[in-house]
CSV table of C-alpha atoms in Angstrom, one decimal:
chain,number,residue,atom,x,y,z
V,1,UNK,CA,0.0,0.0,0.0
V,2,UNK,CA,2.8,2.4,0.9
V,3,UNK,CA,4.5,1.6,-2.4
V,4,UNK,CA,1.4,2.5,-4.3
V,5,UNK,CA,1.0,5.8,-2.5
V,6,UNK,CA,4.6,6.6,-3.1
V,7,UNK,CA,4.3,5.9,-6.8
V,8,UNK,CA,1.2,8.1,-7.1
V,9,UNK,CA,2.9,10.9,-5.2
V,10,UNK,CA,5.9,10.6,-7.5
V,11,UNK,CA,3.7,10.7,-10.6
V,12,UNK,CA,2.0,13.9,-9.3
V,13,UNK,CA,5.4,15.5,-8.7
V,14,UNK,CA,6.4,14.8,-12.3
V,15,UNK,CA,3.0,15.8,-13.8
V,16,UNK,CA,2.8,19.1,-11.9
V,17,UNK,CA,5.8,20.7,-13.5
V,18,UNK,CA,4.8,19.2,-16.9
V,19,UNK,CA,1.3,20.8,-16.6
V,20,UNK,CA,2.8,24.1,-15.5
V,21,UNK,CA,5.2,24.1,-18.4
V,22,UNK,CA,2.4,23.2,-20.8
V,23,UNK,CA,0.2,26.0,-19.5
V,24,UNK,CA,3.1,28.5,-19.9
V,25,UNK,CA,4.0,27.2,-23.4
V,26,UNK,CA,0.4,27.4,-24.6
V,27,UNK,CA,0.0,30.9,-23.2
V,28,UNK,CA,3.3,32.2,-24.6
V,29,UNK,CA,2.7,30.7,-28.1
V,30,UNK,CA,-0.9,31.8,-28.4
V,31,UNK,CA,-0.1,35.2,-27.0
V,32,UNK,CA,2.8,35.6,-29.4
V,33,UNK,CA,0.8,34.7,-32.5
V,34,UNK,CA,-2.1,36.8,-31.3
V,35,UNK,CA,0.2,39.8,-30.7
V,36,UNK,CA,1.6,39.5,-34.2
V,37,UNK,CA,-1.9,39.1,-35.8
V,38,UNK,CA,-3.5,41.9,-33.9
V,39,UNK,CA,-0.5,44.3,-33.8
V,40,UNK,CA,-1.4,46.6,-36.6
V,41,UNK,CA,-3.0,50.1,-37.0
V,42,UNK,CA,-3.6,52.7,-39.7
V,43,UNK,CA,-3.1,56.4,-39.2
V,44,UNK,CA,-2.6,59.6,-41.2
V,45,UNK,CA,0.8,61.2,-41.1
V,46,UNK,CA,0.9,64.4,-43.1
V,47,UNK,CA,-0.1,63.6,-46.7
V,48,UNK,CA,0.3,59.8,-46.3
V,49,UNK,CA,-1.7,56.9,-45.0
V,50,UNK,CA,0.6,54.8,-42.9
V,51,UNK,CA,0.0,51.2,-41.6
V,52,UNK,CA,1.9,50.1,-38.4
V,53,UNK,CA,2.5,46.4,-37.7
V,54,UNK,CA,4.6,44.1,-35.6
V,55,UNK,CA,6.7,41.4,-37.3
V,56,UNK,CA,9.0,38.6,-35.8
V,57,UNK,CA,12.7,39.5,-36.1
V,58,UNK,CA,16.0,38.3,-34.6
V,59,UNK,CA,17.5,41.8,-34.6
V,60,UNK,CA,14.5,44.1,-33.9
V,61,UNK,CA,14.6,47.6,-35.4
V,62,UNK,CA,12.0,49.7,-37.4
V,63,UNK,CA,11.4,49.5,-41.1
V,64,UNK,CA,9.5,52.2,-43.0
V,65,UNK,CA,8.4,51.1,-46.4
V,66,UNK,CA,7.7,53.9,-48.9
V,67,UNK,CA,6.7,52.2,-52.2
V,68,UNK,CA,7.8,52.6,-54.9
V,69,UNK,CA,10.7,54.7,-53.8
V,70,UNK,CA,12.2,52.4,-51.2
V,71,UNK,CA,12.7,51.7,-47.5
V,72,UNK,CA,14.0,53.5,-44.4
V,73,UNK,CA,15.8,51.3,-41.8
V,74,UNK,CA,16.1,52.5,-38.2
V,75,UNK,CA,18.2,50.6,-35.6
V,76,UNK,CA,15.6,51.6,-33.0
V,77,UNK,CA,15.7,48.7,-30.6
V,78,UNK,CA,16.7,45.0,-30.2
V,79,UNK,CA,14.4,42.1,-29.5
V,80,UNK,CA,12.3,39.5,-31.2
V,81,UNK,CA,9.8,42.0,-32.6
V,82,UNK,CA,10.3,44.5,-35.5
V,83,UNK,CA,8.1,47.5,-36.1
V,84,UNK,CA,7.0,47.9,-39.7
V,85,UNK,CA,5.5,51.1,-41.0
V,86,UNK,CA,4.3,51.1,-44.6
V,87,UNK,CA,3.1,54.1,-46.6
V,88,UNK,CA,0.0,52.7,-48.2
V,89,UNK,CA,-1.1,55.9,-50.0
V,90,UNK,CA,0.1,59.4,-50.6
V,91,UNK,CA,-2.4,62.0,-51.3
V,92,UNK,CA,-1.1,64.2,-54.2
V,93,UNK,CA,-2.4,67.6,-53.3
V,94,UNK,CA,-1.1,67.6,-49.6
V,95,UNK,CA,2.2,66.1,-50.8
V,96,UNK,CA,2.6,68.9,-53.4
V,97,UNK,CA,1.9,71.6,-50.8
V,98,UNK,CA,4.5,69.9,-48.4
V,99,UNK,CA,7.2,70.2,-51.1
V,100,UNK,CA,6.4,73.7,-52.3
V,101,UNK,CA,5.3,75.4,-49.0
V,102,UNK,CA,7.9,75.8,-46.2
V,103,UNK,CA,5.1,76.6,-43.7
V,104,UNK,CA,3.5,73.2,-44.5
V,105,UNK,CA,6.8,71.5,-43.6
V,106,UNK,CA,6.9,73.4,-40.3
V,107,UNK,CA,3.3,72.3,-39.6
V,108,UNK,CA,4.2,68.7,-40.3
V,109,UNK,CA,7.2,68.9,-38.0
V,110,UNK,CA,4.9,70.0,-35.1
V,111,UNK,CA,2.3,67.3,-35.7
V,112,UNK,CA,4.2,64.3,-37.0
V,113,UNK,CA,5.3,63.2,-33.5
V,114,UNK,CA,1.7,63.1,-32.2
V,115,UNK,CA,0.6,61.2,-35.3
V,116,UNK,CA,3.3,58.6,-35.0
V,117,UNK,CA,2.6,58.2,-31.2
V,118,UNK,CA,-1.1,57.7,-31.8
V,119,UNK,CA,-0.5,55.0,-34.4
V,120,UNK,CA,2.0,53.3,-32.2
V,121,UNK,CA,-0.3,53.3,-29.1
V,122,UNK,CA,-3.2,51.9,-31.1
V,123,UNK,CA,-1.0,49.2,-32.6
V,124,UNK,CA,0.4,48.1,-29.2
V,125,UNK,CA,-3.1,48.2,-27.6
V,126,UNK,CA,-4.5,46.0,-30.3
V,127,UNK,CA,-1.5,43.6,-30.1
V,128,UNK,CA,-1.9,43.2,-26.3
V,129,UNK,CA,-5.7,42.7,-26.4
V,130,UNK,CA,-5.7,40.2,-29.3
V,131,UNK,CA,-2.7,38.4,-27.8
V,132,UNK,CA,-4.4,37.9,-24.4
V,133,UNK,CA,-7.6,36.9,-26.1
V,134,UNK,CA,-5.8,34.3,-28.1
V,135,UNK,CA,-4.0,33.0,-25.0
V,136,UNK,CA,-7.4,32.7,-23.2
V,137,UNK,CA,-9.1,30.8,-26.1
V,138,UNK,CA,-6.1,28.5,-26.6
V,139,UNK,CA,-5.8,27.8,-22.8
V,140,UNK,CA,-9.5,26.9,-22.5
V,141,UNK,CA,-9.5,24.7,-25.7
V,142,UNK,CA,-6.4,22.8,-24.7
V,143,UNK,CA,-7.0,22.3,-21.0
V,144,UNK,CA,-10.8,22.7,-20.7
V,145,UNK,CA,-10.2,24.5,-17.4
V,146,UNK,CA,-11.0,28.1,-16.6
V,147,UNK,CA,-8.2,28.1,-14.0
V,148,UNK,CA,-5.6,27.0,-16.5
V,149,UNK,CA,-7.0,29.3,-19.1
V,150,UNK,CA,-6.4,32.2,-16.6
V,151,UNK,CA,-2.8,31.1,-16.0
V,152,UNK,CA,-2.2,30.9,-19.8
V,153,UNK,CA,-3.3,34.5,-20.0
V,154,UNK,CA,-1.0,35.4,-17.2
V,155,UNK,CA,1.9,33.7,-19.0
V,156,UNK,CA,1.1,35.5,-22.2
V,157,UNK,CA,1.0,38.9,-20.4
V,158,UNK,CA,4.3,38.2,-18.7
V,159,UNK,CA,5.8,37.3,-22.1
V,160,UNK,CA,4.6,40.6,-23.6
V,161,UNK,CA,6.0,42.5,-20.7
V,162,UNK,CA,9.4,40.8,-21.3
V,163,UNK,CA,9.3,41.8,-25.0
V,164,UNK,CA,8.4,45.4,-24.1
V,165,UNK,CA,11.1,45.6,-21.4
V,166,UNK,CA,13.8,44.4,-23.9
V,167,UNK,CA,12.6,47.0,-26.4
V,168,UNK,CA,12.5,49.8,-23.8
V,169,UNK,CA,16.0,48.9,-22.4
V,170,UNK,CA,17.6,48.8,-25.9
V,171,UNK,CA,15.7,51.7,-27.4
V,172,UNK,CA,18.0,54.0,-29.3
V,173,UNK,CA,16.6,57.5,-29.9
V,174,UNK,CA,19.7,58.3,-32.0
V,175,UNK,CA,18.5,55.8,-34.7
V,176,UNK,CA,15.9,58.3,-35.9
V,177,UNK,CA,18.6,60.8,-36.6
V,178,UNK,CA,20.7,58.2,-38.5
V,179,UNK,CA,18.4,56.4,-40.9
V,180,UNK,CA,19.4,54.3,-43.9
V,181,UNK,CA,17.5,54.6,-47.1
V,182,UNK,CA,17.5,52.0,-49.8
V,183,UNK,CA,15.3,52.0,-52.9
V,184,UNK,CA,14.9,51.1,-56.6
V,185,UNK,CA,13.6,53.5,-59.3
V,186,UNK,CA,10.7,51.9,-61.2
V,187,UNK,CA,11.2,51.8,-65.0
V,188,UNK,CA,14.9,52.4,-64.9
V,189,UNK,CA,17.1,51.1,-67.7
V,190,UNK,CA,18.2,47.5,-67.6
V,191,UNK,CA,21.7,46.5,-66.6
V,192,UNK,CA,24.2,47.9,-69.1
V,193,UNK,CA,25.8,45.2,-71.3
V,194,UNK,CA,28.5,45.7,-73.9
V,195,UNK,CA,30.2,49.0,-74.9
V,196,UNK,CA,27.8,49.6,-77.8
V,197,UNK,CA,24.9,49.3,-75.4
V,198,UNK,CA,26.6,51.8,-73.0
V,199,UNK,CA,26.9,54.4,-75.7
V,200,UNK,CA,23.3,53.9,-77.0
V,201,UNK,CA,21.7,54.2,-73.6
V,202,UNK,CA,24.1,56.6,-71.9
V,203,UNK,CA,21.9,59.7,-72.3
V,204,UNK,CA,18.8,58.0,-70.9
V,205,UNK,CA,20.7,56.4,-68.1
V,206,UNK,CA,22.2,59.8,-67.1
V,207,UNK,CA,18.8,61.4,-66.9
V,208,UNK,CA,17.4,58.4,-64.9
V,209,UNK,CA,20.2,58.7,-62.3
V,210,UNK,CA,19.7,62.5,-62.0
V,211,UNK,CA,15.9,61.9,-61.5
V,212,UNK,CA,16.6,59.1,-59.0
V,213,UNK,CA,18.7,61.3,-56.7
V,214,UNK,CA,16.2,64.0,-57.0
V,215,UNK,CA,13.3,61.8,-55.8
V,216,UNK,CA,15.4,60.2,-53.1
V,217,UNK,CA,16.6,63.5,-51.7
V,218,UNK,CA,13.1,65.0,-51.7
V,219,UNK,CA,11.9,62.0,-49.7
V,220,UNK,CA,14.9,62.2,-47.3
V,221,UNK,CA,14.3,65.9,-46.8
V,222,UNK,CA,10.7,65.2,-45.6
V,223,UNK,CA,11.8,62.4,-43.3
V,224,UNK,CA,14.5,64.6,-41.9
V,225,UNK,CA,11.8,66.9,-40.4
V,226,UNK,CA,11.3,64.3,-37.6
V,227,UNK,CA,12.3,65.8,-34.1
V,228,UNK,CA,16.0,65.1,-34.4
V,229,UNK,CA,19.1,67.0,-35.5
V,230,UNK,CA,18.1,69.2,-38.4
V,231,UNK,CA,20.6,71.4,-40.2
V,232,UNK,CA,19.4,75.0,-39.7
V,233,UNK,CA,19.8,77.9,-42.2
V,234,UNK,CA,23.1,78.8,-40.6
V,235,UNK,CA,24.6,75.4,-41.2
V,236,UNK,CA,27.4,75.2,-43.8
V,237,UNK,CA,26.5,72.4,-46.2
V,238,UNK,CA,29.5,70.9,-48.1
V,239,UNK,CA,29.3,68.2,-50.8
V,240,UNK,CA,32.4,66.0,-50.7
V,241,UNK,CA,33.2,64.2,-54.0
V,242,UNK,CA,36.3,62.4,-55.2
V,243,UNK,CA,37.7,60.1,-58.0
V,244,UNK,CA,35.2,61.2,-60.7
V,245,UNK,CA,37.5,59.7,-63.4
V,246,UNK,CA,36.0,61.4,-66.4
V,247,UNK,CA,32.5,60.0,-65.9
V,248,UNK,CA,30.1,62.7,-67.2
V,249,UNK,CA,27.2,61.1,-65.3
V,250,UNK,CA,28.7,62.4,-62.1
V,251,UNK,CA,28.0,66.0,-63.1
V,252,UNK,CA,24.2,65.3,-63.3
V,253,UNK,CA,24.2,63.7,-59.9
V,254,UNK,CA,26.3,66.4,-58.3
V,255,UNK,CA,24.0,69.1,-59.7
V,256,UNK,CA,20.9,67.3,-58.3
V,257,UNK,CA,22.5,66.9,-54.9
V,258,UNK,CA,23.7,70.5,-54.8
V,259,UNK,CA,20.2,71.7,-55.5
V,260,UNK,CA,18.2,69.3,-53.4
V,261,UNK,CA,20.4,69.6,-50.3
V,262,UNK,CA,21.1,73.3,-50.6
V,263,UNK,CA,24.8,72.7,-50.8
V,264,UNK,CA,27.0,75.8,-50.5
V,265,UNK,CA,30.3,74.4,-51.6
V,266,UNK,CA,31.7,71.3,-53.4
V,267,UNK,CA,35.0,69.8,-52.3
V,268,UNK,CA,36.8,67.5,-54.8
V,269,UNK,CA,39.7,65.5,-53.4
V,270,UNK,CA,41.2,64.6,-56.7
V,271,UNK,CA,41.3,62.3,-59.7
V,272,UNK,CA,38.9,64.3,-61.8
V,273,UNK,CA,40.5,62.9,-64.9
V,274,UNK,CA,42.2,59.6,-65.8
V,275,UNK,CA,45.5,60.7,-67.4
V,276,UNK,CA,45.7,64.4,-67.0
V,277,UNK,CA,46.1,64.9,-70.7
V,278,UNK,CA,45.1,67.9,-72.7
V,279,UNK,CA,42.3,66.0,-74.3
V,280,UNK,CA,40.7,65.7,-70.9
V,281,UNK,CA,40.8,69.4,-70.0
V,282,UNK,CA,37.3,70.2,-71.4
V,283,UNK,CA,35.8,67.8,-68.8
V,284,UNK,CA,36.4,70.5,-66.1
V,285,UNK,CA,34.1,73.0,-67.9
V,286,UNK,CA,31.0,71.5,-66.2
V,287,UNK,CA,32.3,72.8,-62.9
V,288,UNK,CA,31.1,76.3,-63.8
V,289,UNK,CA,27.5,75.1,-64.1
V,290,UNK,CA,27.3,74.3,-60.4
V,291,UNK,CA,27.0,77.9,-59.3
V,292,UNK,CA,28.8,77.2,-56.0
V,293,UNK,CA,32.5,77.3,-55.0
V,294,UNK,CA,34.3,74.2,-56.2
V,295,UNK,CA,37.4,73.5,-54.1
V,296,UNK,CA,39.8,71.1,-55.8
V,297,UNK,CA,43.1,69.4,-55.1
V,298,UNK,CA,45.1,67.3,-57.6
V,299,UNK,CA,44.9,63.5,-57.5
V,300,UNK,CA,47.5,61.1,-58.8
V,301,UNK,CA,45.5,60.8,-62.1
V,302,UNK,CA,45.5,64.6,-62.5
V,303,UNK,CA,48.2,66.8,-63.9
V,304,UNK,CA,49.3,70.4,-63.7
V,305,UNK,CA,47.3,71.0,-66.8
V,306,UNK,CA,44.3,69.5,-65.1
V,307,UNK,CA,44.8,72.1,-62.3
V,308,UNK,CA,44.9,74.9,-64.9
V,309,UNK,CA,41.7,73.7,-66.6
V,310,UNK,CA,39.9,73.7,-63.2
V,311,UNK,CA,41.4,77.0,-62.2
V,312,UNK,CA,39.9,78.6,-65.3
V,313,UNK,CA,36.4,78.0,-64.0
V,314,UNK,CA,35.1,81.1,-62.3
V,315,UNK,CA,33.8,79.3,-59.2
V,316,UNK,CA,36.8,77.0,-58.8
V,317,UNK,CA,39.3,77.2,-55.9
V,318,UNK,CA,42.5,75.2,-56.5
V,319,UNK,CA,44.6,74.4,-53.5
V,320,UNK,CA,48.2,73.2,-53.6
V,321,UNK,CA,50.0,73.4,-50.2
V,322,UNK,CA,48.1,76.5,-49.1
V,323,UNK,CA,45.2,77.6,-46.9
V,324,UNK,CA,42.2,79.6,-48.1
V,325,UNK,CA,38.9,80.8,-46.5
V,326,UNK,CA,36.1,79.4,-48.6
V,327,UNK,CA,32.4,79.6,-47.7
V,328,UNK,CA,33.0,80.2,-44.0
V,329,UNK,CA,35.6,77.4,-43.6
V,330,UNK,CA,39.4,77.6,-43.5
V,331,UNK,CA,40.6,74.9,-45.8
V,332,UNK,CA,44.2,73.6,-46.4
V,333,UNK,CA,44.8,71.5,-49.5
V,334,UNK,CA,47.8,69.8,-51.0
V,335,UNK,CA,48.0,68.0,-54.4
V,336,UNK,CA,49.1,64.5,-54.7
V,337,UNK,CA,52.8,64.3,-55.5
V,338,UNK,CA,52.4,61.3,-57.8
V,339,UNK,CA,51.6,61.8,-61.4
V,340,UNK,CA,53.1,60.6,-64.7
V,341,UNK,CA,51.6,62.5,-67.7
V,342,UNK,CA,51.7,59.3,-69.8
V,343,UNK,CA,50.4,57.1,-67.0
V,344,UNK,CA,49.7,53.7,-68.6
V,345,UNK,CA,49.6,51.6,-65.4
V,346,UNK,CA,47.8,52.0,-62.1
V,347,UNK,CA,50.8,51.3,-59.9
V,348,UNK,CA,52.6,54.1,-58.2
V,349,UNK,CA,56.3,54.2,-57.3
V,350,UNK,CA,55.5,55.9,-53.9
V,351,UNK,CA,54.0,53.5,-51.4
V,352,UNK,CA,51.9,54.2,-48.3
V,353,UNK,CA,54.9,54.6,-46.0
V,354,UNK,CA,56.5,57.2,-48.2
V,355,UNK,CA,53.2,59.0,-48.6
V,356,UNK,CA,52.9,59.2,-44.8
V,357,UNK,CA,56.4,60.7,-44.6
V,358,UNK,CA,55.5,63.3,-47.2
V,359,UNK,CA,52.4,64.1,-45.3
V,360,UNK,CA,54.3,64.6,-42.1
V,361,UNK,CA,56.5,67.1,-43.9
V,362,UNK,CA,53.6,69.0,-45.3
V,363,UNK,CA,51.8,69.0,-41.9
V,364,UNK,CA,54.9,70.3,-40.1
V,365,UNK,CA,55.2,73.2,-42.6
V,366,UNK,CA,51.5,74.0,-42.2
V,367,UNK,CA,51.9,74.1,-38.4
V,368,UNK,CA,55.0,76.2,-38.6
V,369,UNK,CA,53.2,78.7,-40.7
V,370,UNK,CA,50.6,79.0,-37.9
V,371,UNK,CA,47.8,78.2,-40.2
V,372,UNK,CA,45.1,76.4,-38.3
V,373,UNK,CA,42.6,75.0,-40.8
V,374,UNK,CA,39.1,73.6,-40.1
V,375,UNK,CA,39.5,71.0,-42.9
V,376,UNK,CA,42.6,69.4,-44.6
V,377,UNK,CA,42.3,68.0,-48.1
V,378,UNK,CA,44.6,65.3,-49.4
V,379,UNK,CA,44.0,62.7,-52.1
V,380,UNK,CA,45.6,59.7,-50.5
V,381,UNK,CA,44.5,58.8,-46.9
V,382,UNK,CA,48.0,57.4,-46.2
V,383,UNK,CA,49.2,61.0,-46.5
V,384,UNK,CA,46.2,62.2,-44.6
V,385,UNK,CA,47.1,60.3,-41.5
V,386,UNK,CA,50.0,62.6,-41.0
V,387,UNK,CA,47.7,65.5,-40.3
V,388,UNK,CA,46.3,63.9,-37.1
V,389,UNK,CA,46.2,66.5,-34.4
V,390,UNK,CA,46.5,69.5,-36.8
V,391,UNK,CA,42.8,69.9,-37.8
V,392,UNK,CA,39.5,68.4,-36.8
V,393,UNK,CA,38.8,66.9,-40.2
V,394,UNK,CA,40.8,65.4,-43.1
V,395,UNK,CA,39.1,64.6,-46.3
V,396,UNK,CA,40.6,62.2,-48.9
V,397,UNK,CA,39.7,59.8,-51.6
V,398,UNK,CA,41.9,57.5,-53.8
V,399,UNK,CA,40.7,54.1,-52.4
V,400,UNK,CA,37.3,54.0,-54.2
V,401,UNK,CA,35.9,52.7,-50.9
V,402,UNK,CA,34.1,55.0,-48.5
V,403,UNK,CA,35.1,54.8,-44.8
V,404,UNK,CA,35.8,57.1,-41.8
V,405,UNK,CA,37.5,56.8,-38.4
V,406,UNK,CA,38.9,58.9,-35.6
V,407,UNK,CA,42.7,59.0,-35.5
V,408,UNK,CA,44.7,58.9,-32.2
V,409,UNK,CA,44.8,62.7,-31.7
V,410,UNK,CA,41.1,63.3,-32.3
V,411,UNK,CA,41.2,64.1,-36.1
V,412,UNK,CA,38.5,62.4,-38.2
V,413,UNK,CA,39.9,60.9,-41.4
V,414,UNK,CA,37.1,60.7,-44.0
V,415,UNK,CA,37.8,58.6,-47.1
V,416,UNK,CA,35.3,59.2,-49.9
V,417,UNK,CA,34.3,56.5,-52.5
V,418,UNK,CA,34.3,57.2,-56.2
V,419,UNK,CA,31.8,59.8,-57.3
V,420,UNK,CA,32.2,58.6,-60.9
V,421,UNK,CA,31.8,54.9,-60.2
V,422,UNK,CA,35.6,54.6,-60.8
V,423,UNK,CA,35.0,55.6,-64.4
V,424,UNK,CA,35.1,52.8,-67.0
V,425,UNK,CA,37.2,50.6,-64.7
V,426,UNK,CA,34.0,50.4,-62.6
V,427,UNK,CA,32.8,47.8,-65.1
V,428,UNK,CA,35.7,45.4,-64.4
V,429,UNK,CA,33.7,43.7,-61.6
V,430,UNK,CA,30.6,41.6,-61.7
V,431,UNK,CA,28.7,44.5,-60.1
V,432,UNK,CA,29.7,48.0,-61.2
V,433,UNK,CA,31.4,50.3,-58.6
V,434,UNK,CA,28.8,52.5,-57.0
V,435,UNK,CA,28.6,56.3,-57.2
V,436,UNK,CA,29.4,57.7,-53.7
V,437,UNK,CA,29.4,61.2,-52.3
V,438,UNK,CA,28.6,62.8,-48.9
V,439,UNK,CA,26.9,66.0,-47.7
V,440,UNK,CA,28.8,67.3,-44.7
V,441,UNK,CA,27.1,69.7,-42.2
V,442,UNK,CA,29.3,72.2,-40.3
V,443,UNK,CA,28.4,74.5,-37.5
V,444,UNK,CA,29.0,78.0,-38.8
V,445,UNK,CA,30.2,79.3,-35.4
V,446,UNK,CA,32.6,76.5,-34.3
V,447,UNK,CA,33.3,75.3,-37.9
V,448,UNK,CA,33.1,71.8,-36.6
V,449,UNK,CA,31.5,68.9,-38.4
V,450,UNK,CA,28.1,68.0,-36.9
V,451,UNK,CA,27.1,65.1,-39.1
V,452,UNK,CA,26.9,63.9,-42.7
V,453,UNK,CA,24.6,62.2,-45.2
V,454,UNK,CA,26.3,59.4,-47.2
V,455,UNK,CA,24.8,59.0,-50.7
V,456,UNK,CA,25.3,55.8,-52.7
V,457,UNK,CA,23.9,55.1,-56.1
V,458,UNK,CA,24.2,51.7,-57.9
V,459,UNK,CA,27.0,51.6,-60.5
V,460,UNK,CA,26.7,52.0,-64.2
V,461,UNK,CA,23.4,50.6,-65.4
V,462,UNK,CA,22.0,50.0,-61.9
V,463,UNK,CA,19.3,52.1,-60.2
V,464,UNK,CA,19.6,51.3,-56.5
V,465,UNK,CA,20.0,54.2,-54.1
V,466,UNK,CA,21.0,54.6,-50.4
V,467,UNK,CA,21.2,57.6,-48.2
V,468,UNK,CA,22.4,57.2,-44.6
V,469,UNK,CA,22.7,59.9,-42.0
V,470,UNK,CA,25.4,59.8,-39.3
V,471,UNK,CA,25.9,62.3,-36.5
V,472,UNK,CA,29.2,63.3,-35.1
V,473,UNK,CA,28.8,62.2,-31.5
V,474,UNK,CA,31.4,64.6,-30.0
V,475,UNK,CA,31.8,67.5,-32.5
V,476,UNK,CA,33.6,69.8,-30.1
V,477,UNK,CA,36.2,67.2,-29.0
V,478,UNK,CA,39.7,68.4,-28.3
V,479,UNK,CA,42.2,67.9,-31.0
V,480,UNK,CA,45.7,66.9,-29.8
V,481,UNK,CA,49.1,68.2,-30.9
V,482,UNK,CA,51.0,67.0,-34.0
V,483,UNK,CA,51.9,63.3,-33.4
V,484,UNK,CA,55.5,62.2,-33.8
V,485,UNK,CA,56.7,60.9,-37.2
V,486,UNK,CA,56.1,57.1,-36.8
V,487,UNK,CA,55.1,55.9,-40.3
V,488,UNK,CA,52.8,52.9,-40.5
V,489,UNK,CA,52.8,50.6,-43.5
V,490,UNK,CA,49.3,51.2,-44.9
V,491,UNK,CA,45.8,52.5,-44.3
V,492,UNK,CA,43.2,50.0,-43.3
V,493,UNK,CA,39.8,51.1,-44.6
V,494,UNK,CA,36.4,49.5,-43.9
V,495,UNK,CA,34.6,49.7,-47.3
V,496,UNK,CA,31.0,50.5,-47.5
V,497,UNK,CA,30.6,48.0,-50.3
V,498,UNK,CA,32.3,44.8,-51.5
V,499,UNK,CA,32.4,45.7,-55.1
V,500,UNK,CA,34.4,48.9,-55.0
V,501,UNK,CA,36.9,49.5,-57.7
V,502,UNK,CA,40.7,49.5,-57.3
V,503,UNK,CA,42.3,52.7,-56.2
V,504,UNK,CA,43.8,54.9,-58.8
């Protein structure tokens, strides 16, 4: 008899945890499915109808879909739930007023926060209610017990609290100020094929790229009115381009960006041409069409004649081992020492170690002359490393891969990709080299970089576009003294794409 009692007691001890686990599992699973099913809401935000919804995700975040233009990605939070916001309809008349009337944009700025908050609250409320209802129904159907049904609801509610806590603890308000835009232009030309196809479709492709960046920048200008860092009228807006390499498409894109982003100055860190020959000099004539100052330094593919052709443009400022005040910024620029007028190879006799040594010499001369620039321009980032501690920002190119990092003494080294898609050499890869440029925002009083918008367009024949905003987290950081001359072998850059062209 005792043995039987003992066996029954043991079975109960085993069954109790199993029953509790089953109740919790049913509550969590049903609550999770119900939360995803019910977690959606529709609201009006400015001229658009927007639908909010919850989606399962390993990395969390927020995705804002704006068909057919593309998608905004925000690293807003971590966790198993992603927030999707899709623009389902844009009303033409309010949208037109928003673009044309500055007061309409100001009104949207004051109301967009409340509109988003309303949609988000409705979505969360629906998700919780439907999730708890599903947990209750599932608990009753599985266990046929009101008591266990109640415990299933409690388990679901606790699971939702856990998801909410993870999202709240990992919430990143900075993500709204640093969005990533990706998109595809509908009806764009097909991928370019052979050379004959390139020539026959070049005009149409050029127009499509210009229209693409216009559409994307208009969209980005609207999204930038969210309550985050917004460049004010006193901000100095500078467009940084580099390594155009004789690609005429670049001029169309530069003109669009200059207009849409209200750029006040263009800085070109070299390699405007491919060989620096006299036949290439006319390529610089498009500079005068930009109607804003164009600051230029020579790259290793440019020549003294290239400098002269740029200098002939009325809005051009050519720097070669000198400092000038341009557009409210004090800028030092030095031309690349490497150039062979009959350059037939892409190799250079001067390696990164020697370029760094040359840079240290130029930096020492600049410091000795007591010129304290806001920005330093070099073509090769290996030379740019030598200016660490002499200025807050060094702009360079050459690598055809965009990247940026803070150097040891507080100077930011900014390496631009190829604004010309590496020229014709951009077709050497399975995927063409992308067009890259950046809009830099400077504080007019401190002359310090506050943030930048990285713009990336798909290479020749492609129509993808991405705009990503980054803020300078410590714009007024102290800049250290000139570091000692300790050359390093090379520059390590983190590319923004895997298909960038070879430096040249």
